[in-house]
XYZ file of N, CA and C in Angstrom:
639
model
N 0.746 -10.091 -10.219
C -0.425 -9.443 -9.638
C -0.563 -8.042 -10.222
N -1.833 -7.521 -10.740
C -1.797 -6.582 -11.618
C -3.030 -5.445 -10.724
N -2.718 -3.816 -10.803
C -3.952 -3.087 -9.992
C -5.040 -3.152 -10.211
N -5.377 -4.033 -11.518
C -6.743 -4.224 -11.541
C -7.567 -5.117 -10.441
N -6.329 -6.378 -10.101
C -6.616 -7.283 -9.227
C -7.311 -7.204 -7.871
N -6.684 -5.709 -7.336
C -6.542 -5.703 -5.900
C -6.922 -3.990 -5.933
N -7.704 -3.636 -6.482
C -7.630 -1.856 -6.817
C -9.033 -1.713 -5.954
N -9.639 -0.810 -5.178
C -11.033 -0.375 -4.489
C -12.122 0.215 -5.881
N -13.015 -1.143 -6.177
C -13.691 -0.530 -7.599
C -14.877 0.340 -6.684
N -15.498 0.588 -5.668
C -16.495 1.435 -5.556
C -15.895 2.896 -5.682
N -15.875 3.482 -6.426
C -14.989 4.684 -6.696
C -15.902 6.050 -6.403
N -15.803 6.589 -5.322
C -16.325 7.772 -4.660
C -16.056 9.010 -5.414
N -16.545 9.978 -6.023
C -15.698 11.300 -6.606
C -16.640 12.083 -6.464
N -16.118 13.140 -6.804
C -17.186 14.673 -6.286
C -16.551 15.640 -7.433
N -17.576 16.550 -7.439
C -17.704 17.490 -8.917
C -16.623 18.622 -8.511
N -16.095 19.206 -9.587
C -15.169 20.228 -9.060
C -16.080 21.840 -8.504
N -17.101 21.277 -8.263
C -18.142 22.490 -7.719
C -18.804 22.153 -6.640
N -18.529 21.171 -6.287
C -18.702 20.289 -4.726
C -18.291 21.653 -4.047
N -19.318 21.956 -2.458
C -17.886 22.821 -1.481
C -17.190 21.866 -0.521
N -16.553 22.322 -0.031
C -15.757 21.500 0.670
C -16.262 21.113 1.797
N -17.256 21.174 2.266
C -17.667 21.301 3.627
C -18.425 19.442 3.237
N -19.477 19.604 2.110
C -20.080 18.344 1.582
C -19.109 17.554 1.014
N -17.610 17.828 0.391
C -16.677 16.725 0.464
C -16.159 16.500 1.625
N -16.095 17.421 2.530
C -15.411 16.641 3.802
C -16.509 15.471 4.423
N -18.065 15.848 4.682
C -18.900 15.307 4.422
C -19.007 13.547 4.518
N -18.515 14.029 2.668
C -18.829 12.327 1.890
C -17.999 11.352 2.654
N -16.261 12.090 2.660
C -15.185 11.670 3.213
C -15.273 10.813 4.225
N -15.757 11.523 5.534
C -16.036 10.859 6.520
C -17.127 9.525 6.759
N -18.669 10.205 6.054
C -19.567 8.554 5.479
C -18.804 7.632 5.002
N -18.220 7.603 3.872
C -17.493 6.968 3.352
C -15.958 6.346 3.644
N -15.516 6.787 4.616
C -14.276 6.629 5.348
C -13.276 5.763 3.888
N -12.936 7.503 3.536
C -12.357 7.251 2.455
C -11.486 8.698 2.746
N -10.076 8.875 2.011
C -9.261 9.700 2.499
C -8.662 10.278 1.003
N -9.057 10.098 -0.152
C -8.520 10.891 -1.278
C -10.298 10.273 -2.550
N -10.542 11.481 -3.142
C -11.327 10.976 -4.456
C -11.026 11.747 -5.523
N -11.016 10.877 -6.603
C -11.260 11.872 -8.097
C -12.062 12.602 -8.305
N -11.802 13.737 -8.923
C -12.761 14.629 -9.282
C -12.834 14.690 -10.671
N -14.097 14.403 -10.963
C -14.730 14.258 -12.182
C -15.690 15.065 -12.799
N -15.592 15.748 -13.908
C -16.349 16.164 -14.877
C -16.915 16.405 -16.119
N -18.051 15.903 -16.317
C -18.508 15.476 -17.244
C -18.171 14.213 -17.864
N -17.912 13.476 -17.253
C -17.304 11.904 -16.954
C -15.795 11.868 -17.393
N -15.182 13.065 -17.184
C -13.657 13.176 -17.232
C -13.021 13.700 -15.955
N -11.502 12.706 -15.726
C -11.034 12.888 -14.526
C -9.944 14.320 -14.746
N -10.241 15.589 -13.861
C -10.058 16.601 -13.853
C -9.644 16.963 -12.591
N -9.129 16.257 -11.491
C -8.702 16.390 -10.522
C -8.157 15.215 -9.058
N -7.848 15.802 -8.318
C -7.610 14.269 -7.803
C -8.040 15.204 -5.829
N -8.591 14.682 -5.003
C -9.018 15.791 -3.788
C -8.837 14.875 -2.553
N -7.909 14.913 -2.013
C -7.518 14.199 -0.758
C -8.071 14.817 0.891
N -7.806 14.344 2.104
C -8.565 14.839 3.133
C -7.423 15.767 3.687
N -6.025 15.905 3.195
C -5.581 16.693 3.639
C -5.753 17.734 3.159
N -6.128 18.001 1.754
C -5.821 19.232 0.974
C -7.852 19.884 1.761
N -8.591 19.268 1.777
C -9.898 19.654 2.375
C -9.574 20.540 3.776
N -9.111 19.552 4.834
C -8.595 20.323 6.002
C -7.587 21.539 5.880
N -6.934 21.302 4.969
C -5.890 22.649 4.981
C -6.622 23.526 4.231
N -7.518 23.607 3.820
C -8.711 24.657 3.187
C -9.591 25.247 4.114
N -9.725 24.611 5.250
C -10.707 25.044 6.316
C -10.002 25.415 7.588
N -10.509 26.687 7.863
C -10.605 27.544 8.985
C -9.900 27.151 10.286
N -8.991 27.784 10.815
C -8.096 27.042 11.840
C -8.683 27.977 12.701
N -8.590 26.512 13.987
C -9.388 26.603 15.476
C -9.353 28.065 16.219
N -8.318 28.590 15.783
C -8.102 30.220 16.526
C -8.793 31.041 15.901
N -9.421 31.392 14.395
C -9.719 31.940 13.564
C -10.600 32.730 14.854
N -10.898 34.389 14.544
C -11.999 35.369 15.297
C -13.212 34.999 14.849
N -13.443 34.216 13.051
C -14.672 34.227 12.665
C -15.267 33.772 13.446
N -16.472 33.989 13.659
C -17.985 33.431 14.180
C -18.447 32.078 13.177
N -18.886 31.447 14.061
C -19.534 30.066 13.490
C -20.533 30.669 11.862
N -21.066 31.167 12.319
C -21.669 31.779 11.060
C -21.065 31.990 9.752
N -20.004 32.927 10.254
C -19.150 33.638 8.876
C -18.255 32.709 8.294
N -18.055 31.640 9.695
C -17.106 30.299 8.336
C -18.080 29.346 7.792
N -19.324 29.163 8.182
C -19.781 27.857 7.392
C -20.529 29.186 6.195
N -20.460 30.357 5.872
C -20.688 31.263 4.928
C -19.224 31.005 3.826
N -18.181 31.373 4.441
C -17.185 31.246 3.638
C -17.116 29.588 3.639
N -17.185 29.214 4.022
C -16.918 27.621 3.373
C -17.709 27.285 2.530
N -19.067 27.661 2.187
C -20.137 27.083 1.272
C -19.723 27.837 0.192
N -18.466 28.859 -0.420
C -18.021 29.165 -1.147
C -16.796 28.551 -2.134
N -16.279 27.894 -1.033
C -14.786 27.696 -1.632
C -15.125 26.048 -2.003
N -14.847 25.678 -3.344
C -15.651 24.455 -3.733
C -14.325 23.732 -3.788
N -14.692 22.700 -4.577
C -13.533 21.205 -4.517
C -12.656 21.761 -5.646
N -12.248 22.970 -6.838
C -11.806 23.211 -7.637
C -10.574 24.172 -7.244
N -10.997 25.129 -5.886
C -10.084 25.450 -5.533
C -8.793 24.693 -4.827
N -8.680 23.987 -4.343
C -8.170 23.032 -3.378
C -7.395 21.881 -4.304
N -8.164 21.325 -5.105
C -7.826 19.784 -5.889
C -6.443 19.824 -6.201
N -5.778 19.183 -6.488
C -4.607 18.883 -7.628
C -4.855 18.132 -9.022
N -4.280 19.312 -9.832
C -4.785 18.831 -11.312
C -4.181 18.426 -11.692
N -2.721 18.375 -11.422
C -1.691 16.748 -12.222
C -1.978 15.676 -11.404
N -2.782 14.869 -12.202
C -3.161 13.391 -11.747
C -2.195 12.175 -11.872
N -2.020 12.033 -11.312
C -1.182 10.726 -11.480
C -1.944 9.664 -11.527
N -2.197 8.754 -12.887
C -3.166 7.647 -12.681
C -2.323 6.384 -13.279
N -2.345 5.423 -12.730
C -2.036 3.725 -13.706
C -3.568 3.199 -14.238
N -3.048 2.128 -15.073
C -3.525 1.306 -16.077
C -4.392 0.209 -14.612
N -5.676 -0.252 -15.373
C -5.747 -1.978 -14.488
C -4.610 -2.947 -14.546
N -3.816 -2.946 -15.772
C -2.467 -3.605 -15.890
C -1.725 -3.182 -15.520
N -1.315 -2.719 -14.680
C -0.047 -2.227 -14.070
C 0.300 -2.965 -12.934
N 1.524 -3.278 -13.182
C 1.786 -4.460 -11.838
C 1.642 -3.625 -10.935
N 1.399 -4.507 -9.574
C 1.301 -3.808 -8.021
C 1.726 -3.488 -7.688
N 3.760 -3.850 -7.779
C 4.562 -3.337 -7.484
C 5.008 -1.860 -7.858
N 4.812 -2.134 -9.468
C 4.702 -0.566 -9.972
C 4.193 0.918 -9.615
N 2.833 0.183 -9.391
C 1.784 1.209 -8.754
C 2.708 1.645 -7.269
N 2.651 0.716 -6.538
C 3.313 1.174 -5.268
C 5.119 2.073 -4.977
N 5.510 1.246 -6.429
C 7.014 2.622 -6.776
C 6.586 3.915 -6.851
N 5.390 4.096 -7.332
C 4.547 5.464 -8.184
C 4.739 6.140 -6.888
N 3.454 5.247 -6.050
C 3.601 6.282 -4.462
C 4.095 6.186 -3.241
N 4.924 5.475 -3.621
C 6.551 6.142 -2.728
C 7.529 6.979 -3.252
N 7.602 6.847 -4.445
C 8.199 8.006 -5.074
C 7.557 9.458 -5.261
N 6.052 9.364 -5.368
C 5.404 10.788 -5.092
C 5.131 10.432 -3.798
N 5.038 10.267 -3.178
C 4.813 10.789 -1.512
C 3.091 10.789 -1.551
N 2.584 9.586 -2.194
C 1.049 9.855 -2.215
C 0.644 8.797 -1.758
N -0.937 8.324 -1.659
C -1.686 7.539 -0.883
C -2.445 7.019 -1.795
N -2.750 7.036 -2.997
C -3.401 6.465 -3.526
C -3.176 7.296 -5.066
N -3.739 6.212 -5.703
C -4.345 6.729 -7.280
C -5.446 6.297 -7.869
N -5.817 7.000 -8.580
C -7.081 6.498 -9.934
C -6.646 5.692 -10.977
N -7.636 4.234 -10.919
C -7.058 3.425 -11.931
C -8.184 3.842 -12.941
N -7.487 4.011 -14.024
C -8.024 4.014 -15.505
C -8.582 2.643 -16.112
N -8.952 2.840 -17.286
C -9.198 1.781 -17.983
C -9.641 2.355 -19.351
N -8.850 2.341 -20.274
C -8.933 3.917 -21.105
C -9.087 4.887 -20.788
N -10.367 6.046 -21.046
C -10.627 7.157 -20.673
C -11.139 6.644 -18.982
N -12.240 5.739 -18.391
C -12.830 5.735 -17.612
C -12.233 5.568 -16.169
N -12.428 6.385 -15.180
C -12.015 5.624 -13.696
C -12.715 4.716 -13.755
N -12.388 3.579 -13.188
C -12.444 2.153 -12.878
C -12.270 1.570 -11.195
N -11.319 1.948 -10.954
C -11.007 1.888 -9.524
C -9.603 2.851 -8.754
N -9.493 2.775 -7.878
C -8.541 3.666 -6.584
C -7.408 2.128 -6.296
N -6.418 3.115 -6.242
C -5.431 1.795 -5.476
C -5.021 2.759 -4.668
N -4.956 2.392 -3.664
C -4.283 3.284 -2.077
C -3.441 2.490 -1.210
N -2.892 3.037 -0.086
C -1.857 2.161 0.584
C -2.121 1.102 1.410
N -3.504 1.616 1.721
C -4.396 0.222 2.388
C -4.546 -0.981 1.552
N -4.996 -0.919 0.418
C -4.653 -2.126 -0.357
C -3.225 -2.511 -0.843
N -2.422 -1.853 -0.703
C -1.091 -2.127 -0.553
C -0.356 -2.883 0.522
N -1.152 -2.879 1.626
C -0.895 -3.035 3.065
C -1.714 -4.479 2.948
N -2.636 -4.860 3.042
C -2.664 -6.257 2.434
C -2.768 -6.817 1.863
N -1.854 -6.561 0.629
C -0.564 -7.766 -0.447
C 0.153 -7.795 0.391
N 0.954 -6.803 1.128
C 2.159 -7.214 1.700
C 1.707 -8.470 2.816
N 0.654 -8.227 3.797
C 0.443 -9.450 4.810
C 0.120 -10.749 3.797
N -0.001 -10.384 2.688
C -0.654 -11.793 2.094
C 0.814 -12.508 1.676
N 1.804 -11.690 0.976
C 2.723 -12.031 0.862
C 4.075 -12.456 1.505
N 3.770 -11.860 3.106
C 4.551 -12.373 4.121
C 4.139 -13.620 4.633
N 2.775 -13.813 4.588
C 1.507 -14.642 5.242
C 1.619 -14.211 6.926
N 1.326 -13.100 6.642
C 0.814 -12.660 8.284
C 0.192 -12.944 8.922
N -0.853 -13.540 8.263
C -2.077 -14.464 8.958
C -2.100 -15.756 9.428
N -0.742 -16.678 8.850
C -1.088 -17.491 8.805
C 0.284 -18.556 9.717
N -0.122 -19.405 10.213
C 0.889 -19.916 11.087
C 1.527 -20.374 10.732
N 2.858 -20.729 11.252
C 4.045 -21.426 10.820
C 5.779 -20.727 11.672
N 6.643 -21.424 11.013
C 7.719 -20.992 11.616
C 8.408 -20.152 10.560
N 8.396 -18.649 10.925
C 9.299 -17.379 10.328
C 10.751 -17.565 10.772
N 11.180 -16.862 9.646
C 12.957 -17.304 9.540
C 13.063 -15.753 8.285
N 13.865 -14.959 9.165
C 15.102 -14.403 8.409
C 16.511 -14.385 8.090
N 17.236 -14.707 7.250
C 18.705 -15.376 7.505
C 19.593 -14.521 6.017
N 20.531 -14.624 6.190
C 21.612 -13.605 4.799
C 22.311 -15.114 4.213
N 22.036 -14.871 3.132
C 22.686 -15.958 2.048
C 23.777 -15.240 0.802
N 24.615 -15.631 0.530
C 25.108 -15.150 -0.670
C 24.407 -15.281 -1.722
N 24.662 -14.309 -2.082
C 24.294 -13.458 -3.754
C 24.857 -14.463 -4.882
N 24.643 -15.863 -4.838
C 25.320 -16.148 -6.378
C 24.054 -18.119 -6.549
N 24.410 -17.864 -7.809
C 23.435 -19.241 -8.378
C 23.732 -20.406 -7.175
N 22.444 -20.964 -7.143
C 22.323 -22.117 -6.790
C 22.043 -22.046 -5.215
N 22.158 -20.982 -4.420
C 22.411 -20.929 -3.202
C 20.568 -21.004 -2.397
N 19.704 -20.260 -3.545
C 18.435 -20.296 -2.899
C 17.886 -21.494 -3.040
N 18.244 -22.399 -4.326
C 17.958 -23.528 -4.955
C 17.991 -24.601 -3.318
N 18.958 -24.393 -2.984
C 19.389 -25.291 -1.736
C 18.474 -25.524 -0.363
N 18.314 -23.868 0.133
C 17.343 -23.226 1.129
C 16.309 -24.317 0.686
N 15.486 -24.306 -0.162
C 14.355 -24.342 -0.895
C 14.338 -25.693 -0.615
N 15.285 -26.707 -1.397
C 15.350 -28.359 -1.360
C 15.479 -28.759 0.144
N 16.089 -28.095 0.656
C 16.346 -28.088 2.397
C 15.278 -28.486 2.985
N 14.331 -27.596 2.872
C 13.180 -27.406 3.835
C 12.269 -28.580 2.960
N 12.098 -28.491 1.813
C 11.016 -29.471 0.874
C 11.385 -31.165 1.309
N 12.600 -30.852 1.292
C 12.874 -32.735 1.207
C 12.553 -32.707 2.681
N 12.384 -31.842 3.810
C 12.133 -32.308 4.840
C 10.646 -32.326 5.409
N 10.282 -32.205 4.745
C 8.892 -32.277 4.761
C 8.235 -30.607 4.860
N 9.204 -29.981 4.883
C 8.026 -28.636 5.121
C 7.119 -28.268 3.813
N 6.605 -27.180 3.897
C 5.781 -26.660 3.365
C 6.091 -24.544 3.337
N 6.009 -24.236 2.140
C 6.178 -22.899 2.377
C 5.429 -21.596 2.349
N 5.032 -21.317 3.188
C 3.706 -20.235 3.113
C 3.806 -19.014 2.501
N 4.536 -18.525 2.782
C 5.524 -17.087 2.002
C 7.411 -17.214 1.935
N 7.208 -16.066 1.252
C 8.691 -15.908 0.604
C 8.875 -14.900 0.336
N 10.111 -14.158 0.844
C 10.578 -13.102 0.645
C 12.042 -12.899 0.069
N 12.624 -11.855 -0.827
C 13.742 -11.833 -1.049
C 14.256 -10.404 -1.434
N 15.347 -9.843 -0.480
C 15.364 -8.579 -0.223
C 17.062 -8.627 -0.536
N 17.170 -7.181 -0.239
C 18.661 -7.089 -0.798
C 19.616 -7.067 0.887
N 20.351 -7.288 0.968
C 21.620 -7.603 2.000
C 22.690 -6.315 2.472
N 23.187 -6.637 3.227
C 23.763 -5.555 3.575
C 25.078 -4.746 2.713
N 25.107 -5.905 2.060
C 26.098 -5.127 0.574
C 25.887 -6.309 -0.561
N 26.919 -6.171 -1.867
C 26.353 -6.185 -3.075
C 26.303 -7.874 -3.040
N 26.795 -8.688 -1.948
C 27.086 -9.865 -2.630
C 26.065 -10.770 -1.516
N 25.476 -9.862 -0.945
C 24.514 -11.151 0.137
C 23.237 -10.544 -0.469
N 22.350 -11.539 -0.057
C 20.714 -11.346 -0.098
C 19.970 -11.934 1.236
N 19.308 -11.269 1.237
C 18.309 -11.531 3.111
C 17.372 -11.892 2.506
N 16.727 -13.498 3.242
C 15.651 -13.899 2.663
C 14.299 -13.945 4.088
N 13.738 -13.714 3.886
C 12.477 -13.918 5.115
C 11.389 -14.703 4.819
N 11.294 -15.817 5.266
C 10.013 -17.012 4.904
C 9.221 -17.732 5.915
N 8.482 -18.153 5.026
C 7.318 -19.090 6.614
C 7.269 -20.100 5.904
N 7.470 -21.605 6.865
C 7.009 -22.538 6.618
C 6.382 -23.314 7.718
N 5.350 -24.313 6.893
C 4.605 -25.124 8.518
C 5.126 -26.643 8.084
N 4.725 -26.996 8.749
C 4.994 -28.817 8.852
C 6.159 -29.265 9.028
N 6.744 -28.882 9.944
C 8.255 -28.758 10.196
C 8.459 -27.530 11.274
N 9.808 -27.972 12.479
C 9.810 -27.348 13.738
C 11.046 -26.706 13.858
N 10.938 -25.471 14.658
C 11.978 -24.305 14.227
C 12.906 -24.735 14.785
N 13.745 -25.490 16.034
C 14.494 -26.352 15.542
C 15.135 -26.731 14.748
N 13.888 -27.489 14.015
C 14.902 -28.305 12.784
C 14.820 -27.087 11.524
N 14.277 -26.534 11.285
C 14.848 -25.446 10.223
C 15.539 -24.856 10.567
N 16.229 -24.742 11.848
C 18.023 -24.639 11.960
C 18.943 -25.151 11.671
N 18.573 -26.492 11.925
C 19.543 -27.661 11.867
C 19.475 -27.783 10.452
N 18.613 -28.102 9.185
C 18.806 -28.061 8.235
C 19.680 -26.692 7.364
N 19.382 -25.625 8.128
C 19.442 -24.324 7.807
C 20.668 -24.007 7.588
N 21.677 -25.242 9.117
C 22.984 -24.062 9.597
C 24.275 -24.242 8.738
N 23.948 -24.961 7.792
C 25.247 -24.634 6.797
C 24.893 -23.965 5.466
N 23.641 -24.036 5.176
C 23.623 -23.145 4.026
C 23.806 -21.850 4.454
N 22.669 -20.969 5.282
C 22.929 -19.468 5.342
C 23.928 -19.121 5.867
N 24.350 -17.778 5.927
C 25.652 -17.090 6.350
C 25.205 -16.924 7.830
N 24.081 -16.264 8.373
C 24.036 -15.716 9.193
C 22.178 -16.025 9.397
N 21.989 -16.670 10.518
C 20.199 -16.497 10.796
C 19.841 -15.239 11.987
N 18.818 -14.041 11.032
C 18.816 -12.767 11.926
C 17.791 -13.331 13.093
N 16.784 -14.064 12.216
C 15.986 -14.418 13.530
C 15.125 -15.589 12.994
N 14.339 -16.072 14.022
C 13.586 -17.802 13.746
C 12.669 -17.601 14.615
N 11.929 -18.022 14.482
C 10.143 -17.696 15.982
C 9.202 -18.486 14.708
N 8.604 -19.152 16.273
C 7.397 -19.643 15.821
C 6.507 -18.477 15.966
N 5.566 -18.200 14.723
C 4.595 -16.965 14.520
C 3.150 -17.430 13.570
């Protein structure tokens, strides 16, 4: 799955001479929480809703209503922005993109496509791959359980449930509580949680939990 796939192409941005008052503005119409800032069809900034609010006038301030929407129609989107952009490719796996911003502590980025923005990937579209990939939506019997870490062991899980007629909706495979187990979390339907115990209870080490969901 690549950010081109799953990236927000209506791409909102505002000029670095925008004031902030008309990006906070757009922000809210648009119920959108970070945009590129663009000029002259080059990306020259990146302007989120926190960096807007922390630009504007706190509730105690003495000013008069007057003298801040005066000083605010001053201070534009150039003061405020952040100019190291962090942007990915439309090819960039999803996963990638989402290392990017957990490792910067960010909410989104500008997807490129050579020179051009193209689209935004943010954590909301991050947020459902993950339900798609758990299948959050979708019914069946969830199972988390710790298996050892070595060939052939998922192979088994897998033939387990298939030869018994299930079916598997998602699949997960995460790391364990040390180097030699792996925690797997899955959904399957056509088949009763029950019996994906009973098939279950000699392969895994340990089942954390089982619910019909």
């Amino acid at each position: 799955m690549l950010v081109g796939e799953r990236m927000s192409r209506a791409v909102r941005s505002v000029s670095p001479e925008t004031p902030i008052n008309d990006a906070l503005a757009m922000f809210k119409k648009e119920h959108i929480r970070r945009a590129p800032v663009m000029s002259d069809g080059k990306l020259v900034g990146i302007i989120s809703q926190g960096d807007l609010l922390n630009a504007s006038p706190s509730p105690v301030t003495t000013l008069s209503i007057w003298e801040m929407n005066y000083l605010l129609s001053k201070v534009t989107v150039k003061r405020v922005m952040s100019k190291k952009v962090i942007t990915v490719n439309v090819d960039t796996p999803i996963e990638e993109a989402a290392r990017v911003m957990a490792d910067k502590k960010i909410g989104g980025l500008p997807v490129v496509d050579g020179d051009k923005v193209v689209g935004m990937i943010t954590e909301t579209d991050l947020f459902k791959v993950f339900l798609e990939l758990m299948g959050a939506r979708d019914k069946g019997v969830r199972v988390t359980a710790t298996i050892d870490d070595k060939p052939g062991e998922l192979a088994k899980v897998t033939k387990a449930i298939a030869d018994a007629g299930g079916n598997f909706i998602s699949f997960g495979f995460f790391a364990g509580q040390d180097a030699s187990t792996k925690v797997l979390t899955f959904k399957v339907e056509g088949i009763q949680k029950e019996k994906v115990k009973q098939l279950l209870g000699n392969i895994v080490k340990k089942f954390w939990d089982v619910r019909q969901s």
